Structures are given as C-alpha cells and as structure tokens.
PDB file of C-alpha atoms in Angstrom:
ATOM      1  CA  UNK A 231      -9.531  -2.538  10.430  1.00 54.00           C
ATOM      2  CA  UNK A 232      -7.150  -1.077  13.075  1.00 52.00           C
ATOM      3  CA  UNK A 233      -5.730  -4.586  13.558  1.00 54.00           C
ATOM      4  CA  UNK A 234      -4.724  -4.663  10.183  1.00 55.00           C
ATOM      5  CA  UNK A 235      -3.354  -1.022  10.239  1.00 53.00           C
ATOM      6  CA  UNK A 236      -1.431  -2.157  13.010  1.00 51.00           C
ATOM      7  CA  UNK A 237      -0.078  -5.289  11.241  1.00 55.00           C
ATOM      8  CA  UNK A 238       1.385  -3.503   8.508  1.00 55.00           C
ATOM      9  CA  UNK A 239       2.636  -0.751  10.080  1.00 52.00           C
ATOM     10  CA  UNK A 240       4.950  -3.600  12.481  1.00 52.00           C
ATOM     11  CA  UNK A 241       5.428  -5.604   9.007  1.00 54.00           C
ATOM     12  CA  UNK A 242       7.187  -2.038   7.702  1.00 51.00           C
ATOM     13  CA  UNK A 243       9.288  -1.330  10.380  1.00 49.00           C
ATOM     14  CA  UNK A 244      10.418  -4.866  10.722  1.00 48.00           C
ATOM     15  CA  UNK A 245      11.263  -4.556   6.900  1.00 49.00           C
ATOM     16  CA  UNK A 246      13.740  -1.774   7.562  1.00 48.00           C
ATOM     17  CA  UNK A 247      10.521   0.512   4.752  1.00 49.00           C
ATOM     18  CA  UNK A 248       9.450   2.990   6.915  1.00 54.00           C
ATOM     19  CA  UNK A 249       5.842   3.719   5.807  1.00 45.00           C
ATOM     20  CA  UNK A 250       4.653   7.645   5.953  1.00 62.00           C
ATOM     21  CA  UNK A 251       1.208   6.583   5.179  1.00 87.00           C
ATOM     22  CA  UNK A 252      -1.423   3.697   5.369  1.00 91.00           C
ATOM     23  CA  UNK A 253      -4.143   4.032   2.841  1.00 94.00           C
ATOM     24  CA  UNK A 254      -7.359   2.192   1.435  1.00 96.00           C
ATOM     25  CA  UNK A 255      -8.010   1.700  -2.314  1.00 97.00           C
ATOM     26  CA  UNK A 256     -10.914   3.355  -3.299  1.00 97.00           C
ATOM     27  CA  UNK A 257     -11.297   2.380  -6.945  1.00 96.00           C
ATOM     28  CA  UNK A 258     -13.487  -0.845  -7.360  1.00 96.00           C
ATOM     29  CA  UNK A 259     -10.228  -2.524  -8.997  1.00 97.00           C
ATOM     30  CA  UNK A 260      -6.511  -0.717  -8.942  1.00 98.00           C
ATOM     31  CA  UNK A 261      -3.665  -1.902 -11.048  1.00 98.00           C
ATOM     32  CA  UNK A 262      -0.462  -1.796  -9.314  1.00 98.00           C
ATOM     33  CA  UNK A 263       2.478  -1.489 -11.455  1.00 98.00           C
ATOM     34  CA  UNK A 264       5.978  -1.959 -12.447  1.00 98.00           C
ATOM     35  CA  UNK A 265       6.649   1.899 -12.480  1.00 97.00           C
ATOM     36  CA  UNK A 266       4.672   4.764 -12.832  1.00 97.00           C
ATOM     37  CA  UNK A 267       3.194   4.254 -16.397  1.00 95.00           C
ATOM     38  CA  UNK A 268       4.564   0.827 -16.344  1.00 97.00           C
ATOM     39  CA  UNK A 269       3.290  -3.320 -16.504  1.00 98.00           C
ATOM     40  CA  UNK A 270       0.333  -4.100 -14.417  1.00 98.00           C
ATOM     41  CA  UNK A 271       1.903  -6.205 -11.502  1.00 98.00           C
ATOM     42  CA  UNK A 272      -1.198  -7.349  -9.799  1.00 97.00           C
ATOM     43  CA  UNK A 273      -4.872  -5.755  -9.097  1.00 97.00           C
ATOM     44  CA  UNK A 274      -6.216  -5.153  -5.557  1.00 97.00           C
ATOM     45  CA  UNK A 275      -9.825  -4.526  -4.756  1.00 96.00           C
ATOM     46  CA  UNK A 276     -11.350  -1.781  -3.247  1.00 96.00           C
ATOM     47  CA  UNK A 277     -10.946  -0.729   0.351  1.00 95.00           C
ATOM     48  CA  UNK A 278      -7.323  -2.839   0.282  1.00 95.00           C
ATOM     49  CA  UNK A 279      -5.323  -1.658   2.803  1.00 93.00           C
ATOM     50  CA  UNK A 280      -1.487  -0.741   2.063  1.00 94.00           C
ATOM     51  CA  UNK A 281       1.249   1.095   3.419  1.00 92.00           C
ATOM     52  CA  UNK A 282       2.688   4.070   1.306  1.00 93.00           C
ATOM     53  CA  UNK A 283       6.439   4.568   1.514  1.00 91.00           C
ATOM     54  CA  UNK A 284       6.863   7.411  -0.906  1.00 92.00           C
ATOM     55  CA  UNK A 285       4.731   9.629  -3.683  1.00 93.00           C
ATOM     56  CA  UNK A 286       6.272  10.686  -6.566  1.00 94.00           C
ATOM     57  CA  UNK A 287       4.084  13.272  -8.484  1.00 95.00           C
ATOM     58  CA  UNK A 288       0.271  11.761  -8.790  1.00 96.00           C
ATOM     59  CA  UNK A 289       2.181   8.225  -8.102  1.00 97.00           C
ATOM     60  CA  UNK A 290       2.492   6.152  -4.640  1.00 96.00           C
ATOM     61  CA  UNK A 291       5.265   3.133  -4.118  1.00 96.00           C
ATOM     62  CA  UNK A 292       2.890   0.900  -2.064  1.00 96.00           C
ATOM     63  CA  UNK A 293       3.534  -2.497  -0.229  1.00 93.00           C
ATOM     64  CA  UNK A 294       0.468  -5.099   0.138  1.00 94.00           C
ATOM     65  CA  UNK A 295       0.291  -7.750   2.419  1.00 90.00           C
ATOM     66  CA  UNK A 296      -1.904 -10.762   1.071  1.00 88.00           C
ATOM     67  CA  UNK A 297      -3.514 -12.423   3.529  1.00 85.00           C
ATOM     68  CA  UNK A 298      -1.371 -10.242   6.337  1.00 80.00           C
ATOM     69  CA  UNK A 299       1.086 -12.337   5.602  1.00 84.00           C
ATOM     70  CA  UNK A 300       4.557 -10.119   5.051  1.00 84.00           C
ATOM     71  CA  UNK A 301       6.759 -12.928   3.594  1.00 87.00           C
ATOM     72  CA  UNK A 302       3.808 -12.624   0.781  1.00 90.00           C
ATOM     73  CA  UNK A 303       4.951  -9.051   0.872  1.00 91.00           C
ATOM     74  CA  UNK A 304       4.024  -6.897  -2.833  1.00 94.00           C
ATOM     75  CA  UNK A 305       5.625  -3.609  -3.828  1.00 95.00           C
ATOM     76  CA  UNK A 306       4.654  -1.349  -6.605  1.00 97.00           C
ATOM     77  CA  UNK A 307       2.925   2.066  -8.240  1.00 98.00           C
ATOM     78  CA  UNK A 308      -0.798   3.278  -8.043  1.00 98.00           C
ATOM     79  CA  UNK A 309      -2.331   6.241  -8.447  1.00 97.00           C
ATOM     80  CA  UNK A 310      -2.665   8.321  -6.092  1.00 95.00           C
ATOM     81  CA  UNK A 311      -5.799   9.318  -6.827  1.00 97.00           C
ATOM     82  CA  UNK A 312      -7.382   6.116  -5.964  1.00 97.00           C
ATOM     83  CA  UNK A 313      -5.597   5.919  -2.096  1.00 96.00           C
ATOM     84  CA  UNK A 314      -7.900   7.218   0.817  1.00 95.00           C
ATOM     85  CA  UNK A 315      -5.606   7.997   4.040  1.00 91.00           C
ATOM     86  CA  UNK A 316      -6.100   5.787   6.642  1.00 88.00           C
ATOM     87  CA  UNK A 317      -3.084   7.038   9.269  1.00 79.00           C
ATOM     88  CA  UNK A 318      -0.103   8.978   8.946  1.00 67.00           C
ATOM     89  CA  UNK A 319       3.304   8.323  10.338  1.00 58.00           C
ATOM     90  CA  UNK A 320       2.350  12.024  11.703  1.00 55.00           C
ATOM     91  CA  UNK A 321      -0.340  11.119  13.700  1.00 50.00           C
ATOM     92  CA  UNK A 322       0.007  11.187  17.207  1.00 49.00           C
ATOM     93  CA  UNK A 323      -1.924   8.454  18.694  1.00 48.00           C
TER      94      UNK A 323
END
C-alpha cells in the first residue's frame, strides 16, 4: 500500500497536479465522472487508491493510475463521501 501511495504522489508532482490528499474508495463500485452531476467516465472498485487535487462542495477532482502506470493517467469527480484519507500533503512524515 505505501508503495503505491508513494507512486502516485511522485506521478503528481511530476505532472506539475499537486495532490493535497491520497484517498481509498470505500464504496464497493464508484462512478467517476465528467463533472459533478455529470457522465460516468469510468468505475473503480473499492479500496482504489487516488490522489485528490481539489474538493468542491461534497465533490473531489481525483486522478487514477491503472496499473501504476501514469501515462494511463484518469481524471475526474466522485463523491466525497465514498473517499477514506489515506495521507495528506499535511502530514509530516
């Protein structure tokens, strides 16, 4: 797990998207979508790991890596709700 928290967090700062946050889905299936509101994009199973760039209300802009693999890089909306915090970009070690 803390290899792949590592992973993205070096996959966001080498894509210029500095993460505040990287989270685990917690719902057994979450829809990631166009906007907040918007088109399903993709679904990602629970316990997913992804880095959280910015919240807007009960909404988080997330980027997944697929396979850890950042030129496979996906961005989009979840629900908040459904995002357990893994690390902060305010955590000191």
């Amino acid at each position: 797990m803390k290899r792949h928290i590592l992973f993205i967090f070096i996959a966001l700062l080498s894509s210029n998207v500095l993460a505040v946050t990287i989270a685990q889905t917690t719902a057994s299936s979450l829809n990631v979508r166009s906007e907040p509101n918007g088109k399903v994009l993709f679904t990602l199973p629970q316990n997913s790991v992804v880095g959280v760039s910015r919240v807007q209300g009960s909404w988080a802009f997330i980027m997944y890596l697929p396979g850890n693999d950042p030129s496979r890089a996906q961005y989009g909306w979840v629900s908040s709700a459904y995002l357990k915090a893994v690390s902060s970009g305010n955590d000191s070690g």
